[in-house]
């Protein structure tokens, strides 16, 4: 679940502000010294990532996993199978994954379990999941460097969610603004339980893999608060000496993840309104679509460029996009949001610097610039579309990639779940 490389699109917060969500247990806002003291007092040293296990069933003391230290830090993220991956997803998440996979131990998954919290067509879910996976690969995610898989193919996601739910105070979830607002506006009969418990599944997605980092935008760090607080809470309730007395390793059960904030960059806004951001749906923001659908404010397809849009449709969208009547083109004029947005898209697509774009475009009229932008978009997306078609035409290859990714992910996930079962006192199974 993450912004990246960098476009940071608007998310709806998990809480109305950092102050509205106030966990009472080992909050990550503690000072470094205080945090160190608490970890020392409760015997909660940091652990490295789990890398092997046999099953996701309760284990006996002899099955405790003592994993080796990985060579790389681990990063996890995912995008929901919306069926229309667009430039916001691409620059906000997927493009940066391509860079991250060369530096980190990476797991990128299609968060299909989150997708069913939305109104959706059951017949389309598997198709959208395959399409999203193919787009990951077409954009440059390399399955030899990153584990690419479908979330529901690793059942430990839901299993850990249930265990975490038992340790999650209902008050923490009741304070989440999206649940409060939608239950008030739509009524209890129209809002599913998943809207309340969604953040626990999100925490499970991250903690399951003993993640070091989760890609988020600078303004999205608060999205990790609940996950971090749950990790600290479970570590305190069941880790340390308590776990060791049950025959376990002792120490921390979960690694407490940190935000991985990409370099600041331009933001992709709507083609029909330069003041409205284009949502991208990653691990932390796929709930936004649910809220927009419930409020009947989902953005139109005309507002964005999808990665699989044919060239004629791209040309039509750019031709019809909103502009202004000012002469010349310029960045950062608050009276010209559409101009800034279109120049930013061109900068990202062309790979040029802001100064180079200014030099090239400052004296252009809108007609000339729209032609330039259209050609740049078509040229940039053509290789992705060609590769996507190749991958989708070879279903065996895609199935193999997803199966291998799920196996790799399950080794880590099963080790984590086994340790949680043991630390929580479950009877092991032989």
Tab-separated table of N, CA and C in Angstrom, residues 165-318:
chain	number	residue	atom	x	y	z
A	165	UNK	N	-7.894	-8.086	15.520
A	165	UNK	CA	-9.184	-7.507	15.924
A	165	UNK	C	-9.455	-7.722	17.404
A	166	UNK	N	-8.986	-8.850	17.924
A	166	UNK	CA	-9.214	-9.134	19.342
A	166	UNK	C	-8.432	-8.195	20.243
A	167	UNK	N	-7.406	-7.557	19.698
A	167	UNK	CA	-6.580	-6.647	20.488
A	167	UNK	C	-6.836	-5.183	20.140
A	168	UNK	N	-7.775	-4.928	19.222
A	168	UNK	CA	-8.057	-3.558	18.795
A	168	UNK	C	-9.210	-2.973	19.584
A	169	UNK	N	-8.992	-1.940	20.386
A	169	UNK	CA	-10.097	-1.321	21.126
A	169	UNK	C	-11.139	-0.760	20.166
A	170	UNK	N	-12.397	-1.004	20.422
A	170	UNK	CA	-13.456	-0.527	19.547
A	170	UNK	C	-13.455	1.001	19.476
A	171	UNK	N	-13.010	1.616	20.567
A	171	UNK	CA	-12.948	3.074	20.577
A	171	UNK	C	-12.009	3.634	19.527
A	172	UNK	N	-10.912	2.913	19.235
A	172	UNK	CA	-9.980	3.372	18.204
A	172	UNK	C	-10.673	3.412	16.850
A	173	UNK	N	-11.456	2.378	16.566
A	173	UNK	CA	-12.114	2.306	15.262
A	173	UNK	C	-13.302	3.258	15.169
A	174	UNK	N	-14.012	3.443	16.276
A	174	UNK	CA	-15.158	4.347	16.266
A	174	UNK	C	-14.762	5.784	15.982
A	175	UNK	N	-13.508	6.116	16.239
A	175	UNK	CA	-13.047	7.486	16.011
A	175	UNK	C	-12.662	7.753	14.566
A	176	UNK	N	-12.631	6.699	13.747
A	176	UNK	CA	-12.261	6.888	12.356
A	176	UNK	C	-13.343	7.695	11.647
A	177	UNK	N	-12.948	8.797	11.054
A	177	UNK	CA	-13.921	9.765	10.566
A	177	UNK	C	-14.784	9.211	9.444
A	178	UNK	N	-14.215	8.350	8.573
A	178	UNK	CA	-15.021	7.894	7.454
A	178	UNK	C	-16.188	7.043	7.918
A	179	UNK	N	-15.974	6.236	8.979
A	179	UNK	CA	-17.064	5.419	9.490
A	179	UNK	C	-18.121	6.298	10.146
A	180	UNK	N	-17.693	7.257	10.916
A	180	UNK	CA	-18.628	8.147	11.600
A	180	UNK	C	-19.477	8.915	10.597
A	181	UNK	N	-18.829	9.463	9.575
A	181	UNK	CA	-19.551	10.281	8.604
A	181	UNK	C	-20.518	9.458	7.766
A	182	UNK	N	-20.050	8.299	7.272
A	182	UNK	CA	-20.898	7.526	6.384
A	182	UNK	C	-22.042	6.865	7.131
A	183	UNK	N	-21.786	6.403	8.358
A	183	UNK	CA	-22.873	5.789	9.121
A	183	UNK	C	-23.924	6.835	9.477
A	184	UNK	N	-23.485	8.074	9.684
A	184	UNK	CA	-24.429	9.143	9.997
A	184	UNK	C	-25.243	9.540	8.770
A	185	UNK	N	-24.562	9.634	7.615
A	185	UNK	CA	-25.238	10.097	6.402
A	185	UNK	C	-26.059	9.000	5.739
A	186	UNK	N	-25.486	7.792	5.662
A	186	UNK	CA	-26.152	6.717	4.930
A	186	UNK	C	-27.052	5.863	5.817
A	187	UNK	N	-26.796	5.869	7.110
A	187	UNK	CA	-27.575	5.033	8.018
A	187	UNK	C	-26.906	3.690	8.234
A	188	UNK	N	-27.112	3.116	9.392
A	188	UNK	CA	-26.451	1.871	9.758
A	188	UNK	C	-26.787	0.725	8.817
A	189	UNK	N	-27.968	0.746	8.212
A	189	UNK	CA	-28.372	-0.356	7.342
A	189	UNK	C	-27.641	-0.337	6.008
A	190	UNK	N	-27.010	0.781	5.648
A	190	UNK	CA	-26.348	0.912	4.356
A	190	UNK	C	-24.829	0.815	4.444
A	191	UNK	N	-24.284	0.809	5.645
A	191	UNK	CA	-22.830	0.800	5.832
A	191	UNK	C	-22.400	-0.560	6.371
A	192	UNK	N	-21.521	-1.228	5.647
A	192	UNK	CA	-21.072	-2.553	6.053
A	192	UNK	C	-20.083	-2.512	7.198
A	193	UNK	N	-19.985	-3.621	7.907
A	193	UNK	CA	-19.035	-3.750	9.016
A	193	UNK	C	-17.603	-3.533	8.527
A	194	UNK	N	-17.346	-3.882	7.269
A	194	UNK	CA	-15.991	-3.735	6.726
A	194	UNK	C	-15.516	-2.299	6.757
A	195	UNK	N	-16.439	-1.344	6.690
A	195	UNK	CA	-16.031	0.059	6.755
A	195	UNK	C	-15.455	0.385	8.128
A	196	UNK	N	-15.928	-0.319	9.150
A	196	UNK	CA	-15.401	-0.120	10.498
A	196	UNK	C	-14.094	-0.872	10.700
A	197	UNK	N	-14.015	-2.108	10.209
A	197	UNK	CA	-12.864	-2.957	10.491
A	197	UNK	C	-11.778	-2.898	9.421
A	198	UNK	N	-12.045	-2.183	8.338
A	198	UNK	CA	-11.063	-2.046	7.263
A	198	UNK	C	-9.663	-1.696	7.767
A	199	UNK	N	-9.506	-0.746	8.690
A	199	UNK	CA	-8.149	-0.396	9.121
A	199	UNK	C	-7.394	-1.556	9.772
A	200	UNK	N	-8.104	-2.519	10.356
A	200	UNK	CA	-7.426	-3.659	10.963
A	200	UNK	C	-6.851	-4.572	9.878
A	201	UNK	N	-7.575	-4.751	8.794
A	201	UNK	CA	-7.044	-5.521	7.672
A	201	UNK	C	-5.839	-4.811	7.071
A	202	UNK	N	-5.900	-3.509	6.979
A	202	UNK	CA	-4.767	-2.745	6.477
A	202	UNK	C	-3.541	-2.959	7.364
A	203	UNK	N	-3.748	-2.958	8.679
A	203	UNK	CA	-2.638	-3.215	9.599
A	203	UNK	C	-2.096	-4.622	9.419
A	204	UNK	N	-3.002	-5.573	9.215
A	204	UNK	CA	-2.579	-6.949	8.976
A	204	UNK	C	-1.715	-7.042	7.719
A	205	UNK	N	-2.106	-6.349	6.666
A	205	UNK	CA	-1.339	-6.360	5.416
A	205	UNK	C	0.112	-5.967	5.636
A	206	UNK	N	0.322	-5.037	6.537
A	206	UNK	CA	1.658	-4.489	6.762
A	206	UNK	C	2.438	-5.321	7.775
A	207	UNK	N	1.804	-5.616	8.915
A	207	UNK	CA	2.503	-6.311	9.997
A	207	UNK	C	2.797	-7.766	9.654
A	208	UNK	N	1.997	-8.339	8.798
A	208	UNK	CA	2.165	-9.736	8.403
A	208	UNK	C	3.551	-10.016	7.844
A	209	UNK	N	4.125	-9.020	7.165
A	209	UNK	CA	5.405	-9.224	6.490
A	209	UNK	C	6.581	-8.595	7.231
A	210	UNK	N	6.368	-8.248	8.499
A	210	UNK	CA	7.435	-7.652	9.307
A	210	UNK	C	8.107	-6.532	8.506
A	211	UNK	N	7.259	-5.643	7.993
A	211	UNK	CA	7.715	-4.594	7.084
A	211	UNK	C	8.548	-3.543	7.813
A	212	UNK	N	9.647	-3.165	7.181
A	212	UNK	CA	10.443	-2.057	7.703
A	212	UNK	C	9.830	-0.718	7.314
A	213	UNK	N	9.361	-0.647	6.061
A	213	UNK	CA	8.841	0.612	5.527
A	213	UNK	C	7.571	0.383	4.725
A	214	UNK	N	6.738	1.420	4.707
A	214	UNK	CA	5.555	1.443	3.846
A	214	UNK	C	5.567	2.766	3.099
A	215	UNK	N	5.524	2.743	1.762
A	215	UNK	CA	5.553	3.997	1.005
A	215	UNK	C	4.298	4.832	1.265
A	216	UNK	N	4.502	6.053	1.706
A	216	UNK	CA	3.405	7.006	1.904
A	216	UNK	C	3.891	8.387	1.524
A	217	UNK	N	2.956	9.275	1.219
A	217	UNK	CA	3.307	10.659	0.968
A	217	UNK	C	3.572	11.384	2.275
A	218	UNK	N	4.238	12.513	2.181
A	218	UNK	CA	4.581	13.299	3.368
A	218	UNK	C	3.342	13.620	4.191
A	219	UNK	N	2.222	13.887	3.495
A	219	UNK	CA	1.007	14.264	4.216
A	219	UNK	C	0.153	13.050	4.595
A	220	UNK	N	0.696	11.848	4.431
A	220	UNK	CA	-0.073	10.648	4.732
A	220	UNK	C	0.524	9.815	5.863
A	221	UNK	N	1.488	10.375	6.581
A	221	UNK	CA	2.136	9.600	7.629
A	221	UNK	C	1.155	9.133	8.699
A	222	UNK	N	0.071	9.910	8.896
A	222	UNK	CA	-0.889	9.531	9.931
A	222	UNK	C	-1.609	8.230	9.599
A	223	UNK	N	-1.572	7.814	8.329
A	223	UNK	CA	-2.224	6.568	7.958
A	223	UNK	C	-1.550	5.359	8.610
A	224	UNK	N	-0.308	5.520	9.015
A	224	UNK	CA	0.397	4.423	9.662
A	224	UNK	C	0.162	4.374	11.168
A	225	UNK	N	-0.534	5.373	11.704
A	225	UNK	CA	-0.665	5.461	13.155
A	225	UNK	C	-1.317	4.221	13.755
A	226	UNK	N	-2.458	3.829	13.215
A	226	UNK	CA	-3.157	2.689	13.790
A	226	UNK	C	-2.321	1.421	13.690
A	227	UNK	N	-1.670	1.220	12.543
A	227	UNK	CA	-0.827	0.038	12.365
A	227	UNK	C	0.301	0.012	13.383
A	228	UNK	N	0.954	1.134	13.560
A	228	UNK	CA	2.049	1.215	14.521
A	228	UNK	C	1.544	1.000	15.947
A	229	UNK	N	0.400	1.599	16.257
A	229	UNK	CA	-0.152	1.457	17.600
A	229	UNK	C	-0.560	0.015	17.884
A	230	UNK	N	-1.129	-0.650	16.877
A	230	UNK	CA	-1.500	-2.055	17.062
A	230	UNK	C	-0.267	-2.925	17.265
A	231	UNK	N	0.774	-2.652	16.503
A	231	UNK	CA	2.013	-3.417	16.671
A	231	UNK	C	2.556	-3.249	18.081
A	232	UNK	N	2.608	-2.026	18.562
A	232	UNK	CA	3.105	-1.764	19.912
A	232	UNK	C	2.209	-2.422	20.966
A	233	UNK	N	0.910	-2.353	20.744
A	233	UNK	CA	-0.024	-2.909	21.719
A	233	UNK	C	0.117	-4.430	21.825
A	234	UNK	N	0.157	-5.114	20.681
A	234	UNK	CA	0.287	-6.569	20.692
A	234	UNK	C	1.655	-6.977	21.231
A	235	UNK	N	2.689	-6.241	20.880
A	235	UNK	CA	4.012	-6.530	21.428
A	235	UNK	C	4.009	-6.452	22.950
A	236	UNK	N	3.301	-5.472	23.484
A	236	UNK	CA	3.251	-5.315	24.942
A	236	UNK	C	2.365	-6.377	25.594
A	237	UNK	N	1.195	-6.620	25.003
A	237	UNK	CA	0.253	-7.565	25.609
A	237	UNK	C	0.755	-9.003	25.599
A	238	UNK	N	1.452	-9.380	24.507
A	238	UNK	CA	1.790	-10.783	24.337
A	238	UNK	C	3.274	-11.063	24.097
A	239	UNK	N	4.058	-10.025	23.870
A	239	UNK	CA	5.459	-10.250	23.557
A	239	UNK	C	6.358	-10.261	24.778
A	240	UNK	N	7.646	-10.092	24.536
A	240	UNK	CA	8.611	-9.999	25.625
A	240	UNK	C	8.687	-11.276	26.446
A	241	UNK	N	8.754	-11.116	27.774
A	241	UNK	CA	8.893	-12.258	28.683
A	241	UNK	C	7.646	-13.146	28.669
A	242	UNK	N	6.488	-12.526	28.387
A	242	UNK	CA	5.240	-13.307	28.360
A	242	UNK	C	5.310	-14.374	27.275
A	243	UNK	N	5.796	-13.997	26.132
A	243	UNK	CA	5.925	-14.946	25.033
A	243	UNK	C	6.986	-16.006	25.351
A	244	UNK	N	8.057	-15.573	25.982
A	244	UNK	CA	9.140	-16.497	26.296
A	244	UNK	C	8.686	-17.552	27.294
A	245	UNK	N	7.820	-17.173	28.229
A	245	UNK	CA	7.318	-18.132	29.203
A	245	UNK	C	6.472	-19.221	28.546
A	246	UNK	N	5.928	-18.903	27.361
A	246	UNK	CA	5.138	-19.883	26.617
A	246	UNK	C	6.011	-20.735	25.708
A	247	UNK	N	7.331	-20.588	25.853
A	247	UNK	CA	8.256	-21.363	25.044
A	247	UNK	C	8.670	-20.677	23.765
A	248	UNK	N	8.287	-19.415	23.625
A	248	UNK	CA	8.607	-18.682	22.410
A	248	UNK	C	9.946	-17.987	22.461
A	249	UNK	N	10.230	-17.242	21.421
A	249	UNK	CA	11.504	-16.557	21.297
A	249	UNK	C	11.634	-15.396	22.272
A	250	UNK	N	10.485	-14.775	22.580
A	250	UNK	CA	10.525	-13.569	23.375
A	250	UNK	C	10.798	-12.373	22.489
A	251	UNK	N	10.783	-11.201	23.096
A	251	UNK	CA	11.015	-9.999	22.303
A	251	UNK	C	9.752	-9.535	21.607
A	252	UNK	N	9.924	-8.721	20.569
A	252	UNK	CA	8.787	-8.161	19.850
A	252	UNK	C	8.204	-9.178	18.886
A	253	UNK	N	6.887	-9.222	18.832
A	253	UNK	CA	6.207	-10.090	17.872
A	253	UNK	C	6.191	-9.428	16.498
A	254	UNK	N	5.912	-8.136	16.491
A	254	UNK	CA	5.838	-7.385	15.241
A	254	UNK	C	6.915	-6.313	15.183
A	255	UNK	N	7.435	-6.119	14.014
A	255	UNK	CA	8.267	-4.956	13.747
A	255	UNK	C	7.341	-3.753	13.582
A	256	UNK	N	7.705	-2.620	14.136
A	256	UNK	CA	6.896	-1.410	14.013
A	256	UNK	C	7.367	-0.667	12.763
A	257	UNK	N	6.529	-0.594	11.724
A	257	UNK	CA	6.975	-0.042	10.441
A	257	UNK	C	7.100	1.475	10.460
A	258	UNK	N	7.960	1.952	9.589
A	258	UNK	CA	8.168	3.385	9.425
A	258	UNK	C	7.648	3.812	8.058
A	259	UNK	N	7.251	5.076	7.921
A	259	UNK	CA	6.847	5.561	6.595
A	259	UNK	C	8.062	5.734	5.699
A	260	UNK	N	7.925	5.370	4.447
A	260	UNK	CA	8.960	5.605	3.451
A	260	UNK	C	8.440	6.719	2.553
A	261	UNK	N	8.963	7.907	2.759
A	261	UNK	CA	8.439	9.087	2.084
A	261	UNK	C	9.275	9.387	0.850
A	262	UNK	N	8.662	9.390	-0.325
A	262	UNK	CA	9.407	9.646	-1.557
A	262	UNK	C	9.757	11.118	-1.679
A	263	UNK	N	10.661	11.468	-2.590
A	263	UNK	CA	10.958	12.875	-2.840
A	263	UNK	C	9.701	13.601	-3.272
A	264	UNK	N	9.607	14.861	-2.882
A	264	UNK	CA	8.438	15.650	-3.261
A	264	UNK	C	8.389	15.800	-4.768
A	265	UNK	N	7.189	15.819	-5.306
A	265	UNK	CA	7.047	15.977	-6.748
A	265	UNK	C	5.717	16.598	-7.094
A	266	UNK	N	5.460	16.723	-8.385
A	266	UNK	CA	4.226	17.322	-8.852
A	266	UNK	C	3.044	16.415	-8.521
A	267	UNK	N	1.871	17.019	-8.422
A	267	UNK	CA	0.669	16.258	-8.156
A	267	UNK	C	-0.210	16.273	-9.399
A	268	UNK	N	-0.752	15.125	-9.735
A	268	UNK	CA	-1.661	15.061	-10.867
A	268	UNK	C	-3.060	15.419	-10.398
A	269	UNK	N	-3.613	16.436	-11.035
A	269	UNK	CA	-4.944	16.892	-10.695
A	269	UNK	C	-5.913	16.467	-11.795
A	270	UNK	N	-7.188	16.720	-11.572
A	270	UNK	CA	-8.210	16.359	-12.540
A	270	UNK	C	-8.056	17.162	-13.829
A	271	UNK	N	-8.321	16.516	-14.963
A	271	UNK	CA	-8.299	17.221	-16.247
A	271	UNK	C	-9.476	18.171	-16.397
A	272	UNK	N	-10.510	17.958	-15.589
A	272	UNK	CA	-11.694	18.801	-15.680
A	272	UNK	C	-11.757	19.871	-14.594
A	273	UNK	N	-10.831	19.794	-13.633
A	273	UNK	CA	-10.789	20.783	-12.552
A	273	UNK	C	-9.400	20.760	-11.941
A	274	UNK	N	-8.630	21.776	-12.234
A	274	UNK	CA	-7.243	21.812	-11.780
A	274	UNK	C	-7.063	21.914	-10.289
A	275	UNK	N	-8.162	22.107	-9.544
A	275	UNK	CA	-8.079	22.182	-8.082
A	275	UNK	C	-8.454	20.867	-7.417
A	276	UNK	N	-8.920	19.905	-8.211
A	276	UNK	CA	-9.328	18.607	-7.664
A	276	UNK	C	-8.280	17.566	-7.988
A	277	UNK	N	-7.828	16.871	-6.957
A	277	UNK	CA	-6.797	15.859	-7.153
A	277	UNK	C	-7.401	14.582	-7.714
A	278	UNK	N	-6.615	13.875	-8.493
A	278	UNK	CA	-7.010	12.568	-8.986
A	278	UNK	C	-6.635	11.547	-7.928
A	279	UNK	N	-7.612	10.827	-7.407
A	279	UNK	CA	-7.334	9.822	-6.384
A	279	UNK	C	-6.585	8.647	-6.984
A	280	UNK	N	-5.616	8.135	-6.252
A	280	UNK	CA	-5.063	6.839	-6.626
A	280	UNK	C	-5.266	5.896	-5.456
A	281	UNK	N	-5.520	4.645	-5.776
A	281	UNK	CA	-6.022	3.716	-4.778
A	281	UNK	C	-4.970	2.705	-4.398
A	282	UNK	N	-4.149	3.029	-3.407
A	282	UNK	CA	-3.162	2.088	-2.922
A	282	UNK	C	-3.625	1.544	-1.590
A	283	UNK	N	-2.717	0.923	-0.881
A	283	UNK	CA	-3.059	0.259	0.366
A	283	UNK	C	-3.777	1.183	1.341
A	284	UNK	N	-3.419	2.470	1.326
A	284	UNK	CA	-3.987	3.396	2.289
A	284	UNK	C	-5.170	4.181	1.771
A	285	UNK	N	-5.428	4.125	0.473
A	285	UNK	CA	-6.446	5.015	-0.065
A	285	UNK	C	-7.556	4.345	-0.824
A	286	UNK	N	-7.531	2.991	-0.941
A	286	UNK	CA	-8.571	2.354	-1.742
A	286	UNK	C	-9.942	2.507	-1.109
A	287	UNK	N	-9.998	2.851	0.171
A	287	UNK	CA	-11.278	3.110	0.806
A	287	UNK	C	-11.928	4.373	0.264
A	288	UNK	N	-11.133	5.268	-0.329
A	288	UNK	CA	-11.675	6.519	-0.842
A	288	UNK	C	-12.771	6.270	-1.872
A	289	UNK	N	-12.573	5.265	-2.750
A	289	UNK	CA	-13.560	4.991	-3.781
A	289	UNK	C	-14.891	4.589	-3.164
A	290	UNK	N	-14.844	3.827	-2.077
A	290	UNK	CA	-16.073	3.438	-1.398
A	290	UNK	C	-16.825	4.685	-0.929
A	291	UNK	N	-16.095	5.591	-0.336
A	291	UNK	CA	-16.717	6.792	0.195
A	291	UNK	C	-17.276	7.653	-0.934
A	292	UNK	N	-16.533	7.749	-2.050
A	292	UNK	CA	-17.011	8.554	-3.162
A	292	UNK	C	-18.248	7.927	-3.795
A	293	UNK	N	-18.279	6.597	-3.904
A	293	UNK	CA	-19.445	5.938	-4.462
A	293	UNK	C	-20.660	6.110	-3.560
A	294	UNK	N	-20.423	6.020	-2.255
A	294	UNK	CA	-21.527	6.197	-1.313
A	294	UNK	C	-22.080	7.612	-1.382
A	295	UNK	N	-21.188	8.575	-1.658
A	295	UNK	CA	-21.630	9.963	-1.696
A	295	UNK	C	-21.989	10.415	-3.105
A	296	UNK	N	-21.937	9.472	-4.070
A	296	UNK	CA	-22.264	9.762	-5.463
A	296	UNK	C	-21.389	10.859	-6.044
A	297	UNK	N	-20.110	10.854	-5.653
A	297	UNK	CA	-19.202	11.887	-6.146
A	297	UNK	C	-17.980	11.283	-6.811
A	298	UNK	N	-18.101	10.060	-7.334
A	298	UNK	CA	-16.969	9.435	-7.998
A	298	UNK	C	-16.579	10.246	-9.223
A	299	UNK	N	-15.269	10.429	-9.466
A	299	UNK	CA	-14.835	11.234	-10.595
A	299	UNK	C	-15.150	10.540	-11.914
A	300	UNK	N	-15.413	11.341	-12.950
A	300	UNK	CA	-15.688	10.768	-14.265
A	300	UNK	C	-14.395	10.315	-14.919
A	301	UNK	N	-14.521	9.430	-15.897
A	301	UNK	CA	-13.358	8.934	-16.615
A	301	UNK	C	-12.670	10.059	-17.382
A	302	UNK	N	-13.410	11.083	-17.729
A	302	UNK	CA	-12.846	12.215	-18.465
A	302	UNK	C	-11.817	12.983	-17.638
A	303	UNK	N	-11.837	12.785	-16.327
A	303	UNK	CA	-10.955	13.560	-15.445
A	303	UNK	C	-9.540	13.014	-15.383
A	304	UNK	N	-9.285	11.857	-16.005
A	304	UNK	CA	-7.978	11.226	-15.850
A	304	UNK	C	-7.566	10.499	-17.129
A	305	UNK	N	-6.268	10.266	-17.249
A	305	UNK	CA	-5.722	9.444	-18.320
A	305	UNK	C	-5.428	8.063	-17.744
A	306	UNK	N	-6.109	7.039	-18.273
A	306	UNK	CA	-5.855	5.672	-17.849
A	306	UNK	C	-4.689	5.093	-18.640
A	307	UNK	N	-3.921	4.217	-18.010
A	307	UNK	CA	-2.741	3.664	-18.673
A	307	UNK	C	-3.087	2.878	-19.927
A	308	UNK	N	-4.291	2.340	-20.006
A	308	UNK	CA	-4.671	1.531	-21.158
A	308	UNK	C	-5.561	2.284	-22.146
A	309	UNK	N	-5.720	3.585	-21.954
A	309	UNK	CA	-6.511	4.370	-22.903
A	309	UNK	C	-5.880	4.322	-24.294
A	310	UNK	N	-6.663	4.057	-25.346
A	310	UNK	CA	-6.120	4.116	-26.709
A	310	UNK	C	-5.779	5.557	-27.078
A	311	UNK	N	-4.960	5.701	-28.117
A	311	UNK	CA	-4.458	7.034	-28.456
A	311	UNK	C	-5.564	8.007	-28.831
A	312	UNK	N	-6.610	7.525	-29.491
A	312	UNK	CA	-7.708	8.420	-29.861
A	312	UNK	C	-8.421	8.960	-28.626
A	313	UNK	N	-8.569	8.119	-27.606
A	313	UNK	CA	-9.230	8.561	-26.380
A	313	UNK	C	-8.342	9.534	-25.616
A	314	UNK	N	-7.038	9.279	-25.590
A	314	UNK	CA	-6.114	10.213	-24.948
A	314	UNK	C	-6.195	11.575	-25.619
A	315	UNK	N	-6.169	11.580	-26.953
A	315	UNK	CA	-6.240	12.839	-27.696
A	315	UNK	C	-7.533	13.579	-27.388
A	316	UNK	N	-8.633	12.834	-27.293
A	316	UNK	CA	-9.928	13.458	-27.017
A	316	UNK	C	-9.976	14.054	-25.622
A	317	UNK	N	-9.415	13.315	-24.640
A	317	UNK	CA	-9.421	13.827	-23.262
A	317	UNK	C	-8.579	15.095	-23.129
A	318	UNK	N	-7.419	15.105	-23.771
A	318	UNK	CA	-6.569	16.296	-23.690
A	318	UNK	C	-7.212	17.455	-24.454
